[in-house]
mmCIF file of C-alpha atoms in Angstrom:
data_model
loop_
_atom_site.group_PDB
_atom_site.id
_atom_site.type_symbol
_atom_site.label_atom_id
_atom_site.label_comp_id
_atom_site.label_asym_id
_atom_site.label_seq_id
_atom_site.Cartn_x
_atom_site.Cartn_y
_atom_site.Cartn_z
ATOM 1 C CA MET A 24 67.970 -30.612 1.498
ATOM 2 C CA ASN A 25 65.886 -33.502 0.251
ATOM 3 C CA LEU A 26 68.121 -36.415 0.482
ATOM 4 C CA GLN A 27 65.828 -38.707 -1.423
ATOM 5 C CA LYS A 28 65.762 -36.503 -4.449
ATOM 6 C CA ASP A 29 69.453 -36.426 -4.280
ATOM 7 C CA MET A 30 70.105 -39.992 -4.236
ATOM 8 C CA ILE A 31 70.156 -40.152 -8.094
ATOM 9 C CA GLU A 32 72.356 -37.424 -9.877
ATOM 10 C CA PRO A 33 69.960 -34.359 -10.301
ATOM 11 C CA LEU A 34 69.162 -33.062 -13.707
ATOM 12 C CA SER A 35 71.055 -29.844 -14.190
ATOM 13 C CA ASP A 36 68.015 -27.854 -15.299
ATOM 14 C CA ALA A 37 64.808 -29.843 -15.030
ATOM 15 C CA ARG A 38 62.721 -27.366 -17.189
ATOM 16 C CA ASP A 39 65.226 -27.497 -20.043
ATOM 17 C CA ALA A 40 66.167 -31.192 -19.835
ATOM 18 C CA PRO A 41 66.165 -33.031 -23.110
ATOM 19 C CA ARG A 42 63.781 -35.809 -23.419
ATOM 20 C CA ASP A 43 66.210 -38.537 -23.748
ATOM 21 C CA SER A 44 67.900 -37.517 -20.478
ATOM 22 C CA VAL A 45 64.471 -37.561 -18.640
ATOM 23 C CA TRP A 46 63.637 -40.992 -19.888
ATOM 24 C CA GLY A 47 67.176 -42.231 -19.217
ATOM 25 C CA ARG A 48 66.709 -40.789 -15.663
ATOM 26 C CA ILE A 49 63.342 -42.587 -15.262
ATOM 27 C CA GLN A 50 64.820 -45.888 -16.432
ATOM 28 C CA ARG A 51 67.621 -45.527 -13.803
ATOM 29 C CA GLU A 52 65.175 -44.876 -11.082
ATOM 30 C CA ALA A 53 63.211 -47.803 -12.131
ATOM 31 C CA ARG A 54 66.155 -50.140 -11.838
ATOM 32 C CA ILE A 55 67.009 -48.824 -8.417
ATOM 33 C CA ALA A 56 63.372 -49.268 -7.322
ATOM 34 C CA VAL A 57 63.086 -52.949 -8.478
ATOM 35 C CA ARG A 58 66.351 -53.516 -6.591
ATOM 36 C CA ASP A 59 65.092 -52.075 -3.417
ATOM 37 C CA GLU A 60 61.464 -53.226 -3.691
ATOM 38 C CA PRO A 61 61.449 -56.473 -5.575
ATOM 39 C CA LEU A 62 57.787 -57.187 -4.971
ATOM 40 C CA LEU A 63 57.051 -54.211 -7.254
ATOM 41 C CA GLY A 64 59.309 -55.602 -9.909
ATOM 42 C CA ALA A 65 56.530 -56.817 -12.127
ATOM 43 C CA LEU A 66 54.684 -53.536 -11.931
ATOM 44 C CA ILE A 67 57.670 -51.463 -12.709
ATOM 45 C CA HIS A 68 58.989 -53.574 -15.534
ATOM 46 C CA ALA A 69 55.497 -53.605 -17.200
ATOM 47 C CA GLY A 70 55.055 -49.782 -16.703
ATOM 48 C CA LEU A 71 58.612 -48.514 -17.302
ATOM 49 C CA LEU A 72 61.489 -50.832 -18.172
ATOM 50 C CA HIS A 73 59.691 -52.903 -20.730
ATOM 51 C CA HIS A 74 59.314 -49.843 -22.844
ATOM 52 C CA ALA A 75 61.962 -48.300 -25.202
ATOM 53 C CA THR A 76 60.413 -44.788 -25.041
ATOM 54 C CA PHE A 77 58.704 -42.286 -22.819
ATOM 55 C CA GLU A 78 55.757 -42.238 -25.150
ATOM 56 C CA ALA A 79 55.398 -46.052 -25.184
ATOM 57 C CA ALA A 80 55.332 -45.988 -21.385
ATOM 58 C CA LEU A 81 52.698 -43.258 -21.332
ATOM 59 C CA ALA A 82 50.514 -45.230 -23.900
ATOM 60 C CA TYR A 83 50.761 -48.355 -21.833
ATOM 61 C CA ARG A 84 49.600 -46.647 -18.645
ATOM 62 C CA PHE A 85 46.862 -44.958 -20.392
ATOM 63 C CA SER A 86 45.560 -48.074 -21.742
ATOM 64 C CA LEU A 87 46.027 -50.096 -18.501
ATOM 65 C CA LYS A 88 44.231 -47.513 -16.333
ATOM 66 C CA LEU A 89 41.386 -46.712 -18.654
ATOM 67 C CA ALA A 90 40.567 -50.225 -20.098
ATOM 68 C CA SER A 91 37.225 -51.762 -18.970
ATOM 69 C CA ARG A 92 34.773 -54.409 -20.162
ATOM 70 C CA GLU A 93 33.482 -51.687 -22.720
ATOM 71 C CA MET A 94 36.853 -50.919 -24.204
ATOM 72 C CA SER A 95 39.868 -53.314 -24.425
ATOM 73 C CA GLU A 96 43.452 -52.355 -23.304
ATOM 74 C CA GLN A 97 44.504 -53.316 -26.655
ATOM 75 C CA ILE A 98 42.276 -50.782 -28.470
ATOM 76 C CA LEU A 99 43.148 -47.991 -26.121
ATOM 77 C CA ARG A 100 46.848 -48.745 -26.522
ATOM 78 C CA GLU A 101 46.355 -48.461 -30.283
ATOM 79 C CA ILE A 102 44.670 -45.013 -29.885
ATOM 80 C CA ALA A 103 47.361 -43.764 -27.600
ATOM 81 C CA ASP A 104 50.211 -44.932 -29.772
ATOM 82 C CA ASP A 105 48.569 -43.246 -32.877
ATOM 83 C CA ALA A 106 48.024 -39.927 -30.929
ATOM 84 C CA PHE A 107 51.736 -39.799 -29.736
ATOM 85 C CA ALA A 108 53.003 -40.724 -33.272
ATOM 86 C CA ARG A 109 50.966 -38.059 -35.010
ATOM 87 C CA ALA A 110 51.118 -35.310 -32.382
ATOM 88 C CA PRO A 111 54.558 -34.977 -30.921
ATOM 89 C CA GLU A 112 53.266 -31.913 -28.718
ATOM 90 C CA LEU A 113 51.623 -34.640 -26.537
ATOM 91 C CA SER A 114 54.995 -36.024 -25.475
ATOM 92 C CA ALA A 115 56.410 -32.440 -24.881
ATOM 93 C CA ALA A 116 53.448 -31.602 -22.843
ATOM 94 C CA ALA A 117 53.752 -34.727 -20.797
ATOM 95 C CA GLN A 118 57.335 -34.214 -20.034
ATOM 96 C CA ALA A 119 56.791 -30.578 -19.023
ATOM 97 C CA ASP A 120 53.949 -31.728 -16.740
ATOM 98 C CA LEU A 121 56.215 -34.298 -15.195
ATOM 99 C CA LEU A 122 59.005 -31.858 -14.553
ATOM 100 C CA ALA A 123 56.464 -29.449 -12.963
ATOM 101 C CA VAL A 124 55.249 -32.211 -10.635
ATOM 102 C CA TYR A 125 58.830 -33.103 -9.710
ATOM 103 C CA ASP A 126 59.792 -29.251 -9.266
ATOM 104 C CA ARG A 127 56.922 -28.344 -7.162
ATOM 105 C CA ASP A 128 55.552 -31.262 -5.181
ATOM 106 C CA PRO A 129 57.911 -31.927 -2.160
ATOM 107 C CA ALA A 130 56.312 -35.447 -2.080
ATOM 108 C CA THR A 131 57.743 -36.144 -5.465
ATOM 109 C CA HIS A 132 61.370 -37.659 -4.920
ATOM 110 C CA ARG A 133 61.735 -39.367 -8.412
ATOM 111 C CA LEU A 134 60.486 -38.695 -12.041
ATOM 112 C CA MET A 135 59.082 -42.197 -12.122
ATOM 113 C CA GLN A 136 56.570 -41.588 -9.322
ATOM 114 C CA PRO A 137 53.945 -39.568 -11.183
ATOM 115 C CA ILE A 138 53.808 -41.866 -14.195
ATOM 116 C CA LEU A 139 53.140 -44.895 -11.968
ATOM 117 C CA PHE A 140 51.477 -43.564 -8.958
ATOM 118 C CA PHE A 141 49.976 -40.055 -9.120
ATOM 119 C CA LYS A 142 46.470 -39.872 -10.565
ATOM 120 C CA GLY A 143 46.682 -36.072 -11.160
ATOM 121 C CA TYR A 144 49.468 -36.648 -13.583
ATOM 122 C CA GLN A 145 47.960 -39.674 -15.179
ATOM 123 C CA ALA A 146 44.565 -38.080 -15.547
ATOM 124 C CA LEU A 147 46.109 -35.073 -17.223
ATOM 125 C CA GLN A 148 47.854 -36.985 -19.887
ATOM 126 C CA ALA A 149 44.655 -39.108 -20.453
ATOM 127 C CA TYR A 150 42.816 -35.612 -20.942
ATOM 128 C CA ARG A 151 45.555 -34.695 -23.473
ATOM 129 C CA ILE A 152 44.776 -37.684 -25.685
ATOM 130 C CA GLY A 153 41.066 -37.039 -25.217
ATOM 131 C CA HIS A 154 41.605 -33.395 -26.405
ATOM 132 C CA TRP A 155 43.641 -34.720 -29.429
ATOM 133 C CA LEU A 156 40.589 -37.051 -30.187
ATOM 134 C CA TRP A 157 38.277 -34.120 -29.937
ATOM 135 C CA GLN A 158 40.381 -32.119 -32.378
ATOM 136 C CA GLN A 159 40.341 -34.965 -34.689
ATOM 137 C CA GLY A 160 36.722 -34.927 -34.755
ATOM 138 C CA ARG A 161 36.384 -38.239 -32.704
ATOM 139 C CA ARG A 162 34.047 -36.703 -30.344
ATOM 140 C CA ASP A 163 32.367 -39.834 -28.906
ATOM 141 C CA MET A 164 35.758 -41.463 -28.130
ATOM 142 C CA ALA A 165 36.928 -38.306 -26.594
ATOM 143 C CA TYR A 166 33.763 -38.442 -24.275
ATOM 144 C CA PHE A 167 34.555 -42.087 -23.574
ATOM 145 C CA VAL A 168 38.021 -41.008 -22.280
ATOM 146 C CA GLN A 169 36.555 -38.269 -20.175
ATOM 147 C CA MET A 170 34.067 -40.722 -18.666
ATOM 148 C CA ARG A 171 36.747 -43.258 -17.777
ATOM 149 C CA CYS A 172 38.941 -40.506 -16.280
ATOM 150 C CA SER A 173 36.171 -39.407 -13.956
ATOM 151 C CA GLU A 174 35.418 -43.008 -13.049
ATOM 152 C CA VAL A 175 38.971 -44.054 -12.426
ATOM 153 C CA PHE A 176 40.775 -40.954 -11.222
ATOM 154 C CA GLY A 177 37.923 -38.689 -10.055
ATOM 155 C CA VAL A 178 39.165 -36.062 -12.395
ATOM 156 C CA ASP A 179 36.417 -34.746 -14.797
ATOM 157 C CA ILE A 180 37.889 -32.636 -17.620
ATOM 158 C CA HIS A 181 35.761 -31.872 -20.776
ATOM 159 C CA PRO A 182 37.919 -32.890 -23.804
ATOM 160 C CA ALA A 183 37.214 -29.571 -25.535
ATOM 161 C CA ALA A 184 38.864 -27.662 -22.554
ATOM 162 C CA ARG A 185 42.263 -26.116 -23.562
ATOM 163 C CA ILE A 186 45.117 -26.728 -21.104
ATOM 164 C CA GLY A 187 48.776 -25.516 -21.489
ATOM 165 C CA THR A 188 51.901 -27.231 -20.395
ATOM 166 C CA GLY A 189 53.874 -27.517 -17.288
ATOM 167 C CA VAL A 190 50.782 -27.905 -15.338
ATOM 168 C CA MET A 191 50.530 -29.680 -11.900
ATOM 169 C CA ILE A 192 47.228 -31.088 -10.473
ATOM 170 C CA ASP A 193 48.314 -32.087 -6.850
ATOM 171 C CA HIS A 194 46.313 -34.838 -5.261
ATOM 172 C CA ALA A 195 43.608 -34.238 -7.995
ATOM 173 C CA HIS A 196 40.595 -35.447 -6.214
ATOM 174 C CA SER A 197 37.382 -34.018 -7.381
ATOM 175 C CA ILE A 198 38.725 -31.760 -10.245
ATOM 176 C CA VAL A 199 36.153 -30.470 -12.525
ATOM 177 C CA ILE A 200 37.184 -28.272 -15.609
ATOM 178 C CA GLY A 201 34.474 -27.383 -18.147
ATOM 179 C CA GLU A 202 34.020 -27.335 -21.863
ATOM 180 C CA THR A 203 35.094 -23.764 -22.523
ATOM 181 C CA ALA A 204 37.687 -23.435 -19.869
ATOM 182 C CA VAL A 205 41.190 -22.353 -20.771
ATOM 183 C CA VAL A 206 44.104 -23.012 -18.463
ATOM 184 C CA GLY A 207 47.500 -21.325 -19.250
ATOM 185 C CA ASP A 208 51.016 -22.703 -18.973
ATOM 186 C CA ASP A 209 52.848 -23.513 -15.519
ATOM 187 C CA VAL A 210 49.541 -23.600 -13.504
ATOM 188 C CA SER A 211 49.267 -25.458 -10.280
ATOM 189 C CA MET A 212 45.992 -26.415 -8.665
ATOM 190 C CA LEU A 213 45.089 -28.588 -5.737
ATOM 191 C CA HIS A 214 42.379 -30.977 -5.065
ATOM 192 C CA SER A 215 38.588 -30.171 -5.392
ATOM 193 C CA VAL A 216 39.074 -27.237 -7.838
ATOM 194 C CA THR A 217 36.192 -26.426 -9.982
ATOM 195 C CA LEU A 218 36.482 -24.282 -13.227
ATOM 196 C CA GLY A 219 32.678 -24.046 -14.050
ATOM 197 C CA GLY A 220 29.822 -22.211 -15.355
ATOM 198 C CA THR A 221 27.131 -20.443 -13.440
ATOM 199 C CA GLY A 222 23.971 -22.030 -14.969
ATOM 200 C CA LYS A 223 22.824 -23.842 -17.962
ATOM 201 C CA GLU A 224 23.643 -21.212 -20.626
ATOM 202 C CA ASP A 225 25.431 -22.402 -23.718
ATOM 203 C CA GLY A 226 28.443 -20.844 -25.502
ATOM 204 C CA ASP A 227 31.669 -19.604 -23.884
ATOM 205 C CA ARG A 228 30.957 -19.940 -20.112
ATOM 206 C CA HIS A 229 33.800 -21.179 -18.233
ATOM 207 C CA PRO A 230 37.007 -19.468 -16.823
ATOM 208 C CA LYS A 231 40.191 -18.327 -18.479
ATOM 209 C CA ILE A 232 43.144 -19.141 -16.220
ATOM 210 C CA GLY A 233 46.320 -17.053 -17.048
ATOM 211 C CA ASN A 234 49.997 -18.463 -16.951
ATOM 212 C CA GLY A 235 51.515 -19.175 -13.553
ATOM 213 C CA VAL A 236 48.492 -19.178 -11.523
ATOM 214 C CA MET A 237 48.281 -21.169 -8.307
ATOM 215 C CA ILE A 238 44.685 -22.388 -7.518
ATOM 216 C CA GLY A 239 44.211 -23.547 -3.766
ATOM 217 C CA ALA A 240 42.364 -26.590 -2.604
ATOM 218 C CA GLY A 241 38.633 -26.417 -2.903
ATOM 219 C CA ALA A 242 38.516 -23.235 -4.870
ATOM 220 C CA LYS A 243 35.642 -22.616 -7.286
ATOM 221 C CA VAL A 244 36.126 -20.339 -10.302
ATOM 222 C CA LEU A 245 32.911 -19.879 -12.035
ATOM 223 C CA GLY A 246 31.747 -18.251 -15.283
ATOM 224 C CA ASN A 247 33.459 -16.735 -18.340
ATOM 225 C CA ILE A 248 35.814 -14.747 -16.180
ATOM 226 C CA ARG A 249 39.553 -14.175 -16.455
ATOM 227 C CA VAL A 250 42.255 -14.878 -13.877
ATOM 228 C CA GLY A 251 45.350 -12.894 -14.551
ATOM 229 C CA HIS A 252 48.908 -14.167 -14.980
ATOM 230 C CA HIS A 253 50.762 -15.167 -11.907
ATOM 231 C CA SER A 254 47.905 -14.712 -9.442
ATOM 232 C CA ARG A 255 46.959 -16.710 -6.557
ATOM 233 C CA ILE A 256 43.513 -18.133 -5.441
ATOM 234 C CA ALA A 257 43.312 -19.026 -1.942
ATOM 235 C CA ALA A 258 41.903 -22.191 -0.695
ATOM 236 C CA GLY A 259 38.100 -22.450 -0.497
ATOM 237 C CA SER A 260 37.487 -19.275 -2.464
ATOM 238 C CA VAL A 261 34.593 -18.827 -4.729
ATOM 239 C CA VAL A 262 35.785 -16.580 -7.594
ATOM 240 C CA LEU A 263 32.995 -14.799 -9.493
ATOM 241 C CA SER A 264 34.731 -11.734 -11.114
ATOM 242 C CA GLU A 265 37.996 -11.173 -12.837
ATOM 243 C CA VAL A 266 41.192 -11.335 -11.064
ATOM 244 C CA PRO A 267 43.971 -8.856 -12.147
ATOM 245 C CA PRO A 268 47.503 -10.317 -12.857
ATOM 246 C CA CYS A 269 49.742 -10.946 -9.810
ATOM 247 C CA LYS A 270 47.229 -10.525 -7.304
ATOM 248 C CA THR A 271 45.823 -12.762 -4.517
ATOM 249 C CA VAL A 272 42.143 -13.306 -3.914
ATOM 250 C CA ALA A 273 40.532 -15.077 -1.076
ATOM 251 C CA GLY A 274 36.874 -15.437 0.372
ATOM 252 C CA VAL A 275 33.306 -16.246 -0.528
ATOM 253 C CA PRO A 276 32.827 -14.438 -2.909
ATOM 254 C CA ALA A 277 36.525 -13.872 -3.472
ATOM 255 C CA ARG A 278 37.956 -10.432 -3.238
ATOM 256 C CA ILE A 279 41.566 -9.032 -3.789
ATOM 257 C CA VAL A 280 43.526 -9.246 -0.566
ATOM 258 C CA GLY A 281 46.997 -8.240 -1.668
ATOM 259 C CA ASP A 282 49.603 -8.913 -4.259
ATOM 260 C CA ALA A 283 50.665 -12.571 -5.321
ATOM 261 C CA GLY A 284 53.680 -12.318 -2.957
ATOM 262 C CA CYS A 285 56.102 -13.271 -5.750
ATOM 263 C CA ALA A 286 56.634 -13.348 -9.353
ATOM 264 C CA ASP A 287 55.920 -17.178 -9.723
ATOM 265 C CA PRO A 288 53.310 -18.293 -7.352
ATOM 266 C CA SER A 289 52.611 -21.581 -9.146
ATOM 267 C CA ASN A 290 56.184 -22.586 -8.675
ATOM 268 C CA SER A 291 56.651 -21.366 -5.162
ATOM 269 C CA MET A 292 53.426 -23.038 -4.060
ATOM 270 C CA ASN A 293 53.074 -20.661 -1.085
ATOM 271 C CA GLN A 294 49.507 -20.904 0.002
ATOM 272 C CA LEU A 295 49.614 -18.883 3.245
ATOM 273 C CA LEU A 296 48.226 -15.395 3.376
ATOM 274 C CA GLY A 297 50.168 -12.704 5.304
ATOM 275 C CA GLN A 298 48.581 -10.812 8.110
ATOM 276 C CA GLU A 299 48.505 -7.896 5.913
ATOM 277 C CA ASP A 300 46.274 -9.855 3.574
ATOM 278 C CA LEU A 301 43.455 -10.463 6.265
ATOM 279 C CA PHE A 302 42.507 -6.852 6.783
#
């Protein structure tokens, strides 16, 4: 049993928890954290307790992390507030991503952790605002958000890429997702994953990742290929051809080495290959 996760009354069903209960839980966690670590009081108050809503806290974090001498925190905050006000799906996606991290990452003991401390979660929410800007025709501002995410978080996601909800990017160092990539719902990926092209050709040139896929650390998926729902890509693999649903691929170049091992690999996060997969 993870005692730290059990210190606060658990959500009855994290995936279906209403937004207000999640934000209330975060606020309770924040007050406990300030009590236990007063030196972080200013950070936690500014990042969480000062805000009336989940969306306001996310907008504050976006503006704080991406501000620079080229773009002020105030301007970025106005952009984020406008995005959340006009596109409620951004908040729904952010909540689904947060609960995905809480469910799948054993290092996550509180819902407040990803918002304050995890660059994978923060970078993904910044991408979502950049993608919204792209859809609004504000392409240069979207590119600015991409640039700052790359500089600040080491996560480079083109704002035109399409990413579903309930996505976890664990550790999130050196993530690259190209312009025409599509990532489905409930996907988990670890650090140093690339969803890239195979040359300098234009057009639809990046991978299409199905729902519930688990992509291991350092995996490279290259070209306009499809990875079927609920498949696993082993760490360090280079995937150059399509992957059927519910399969495990491994190697350079990757080949099918067995079934995915379960119906929900992105949630189970089992990254070990059985002996039967090695031959």
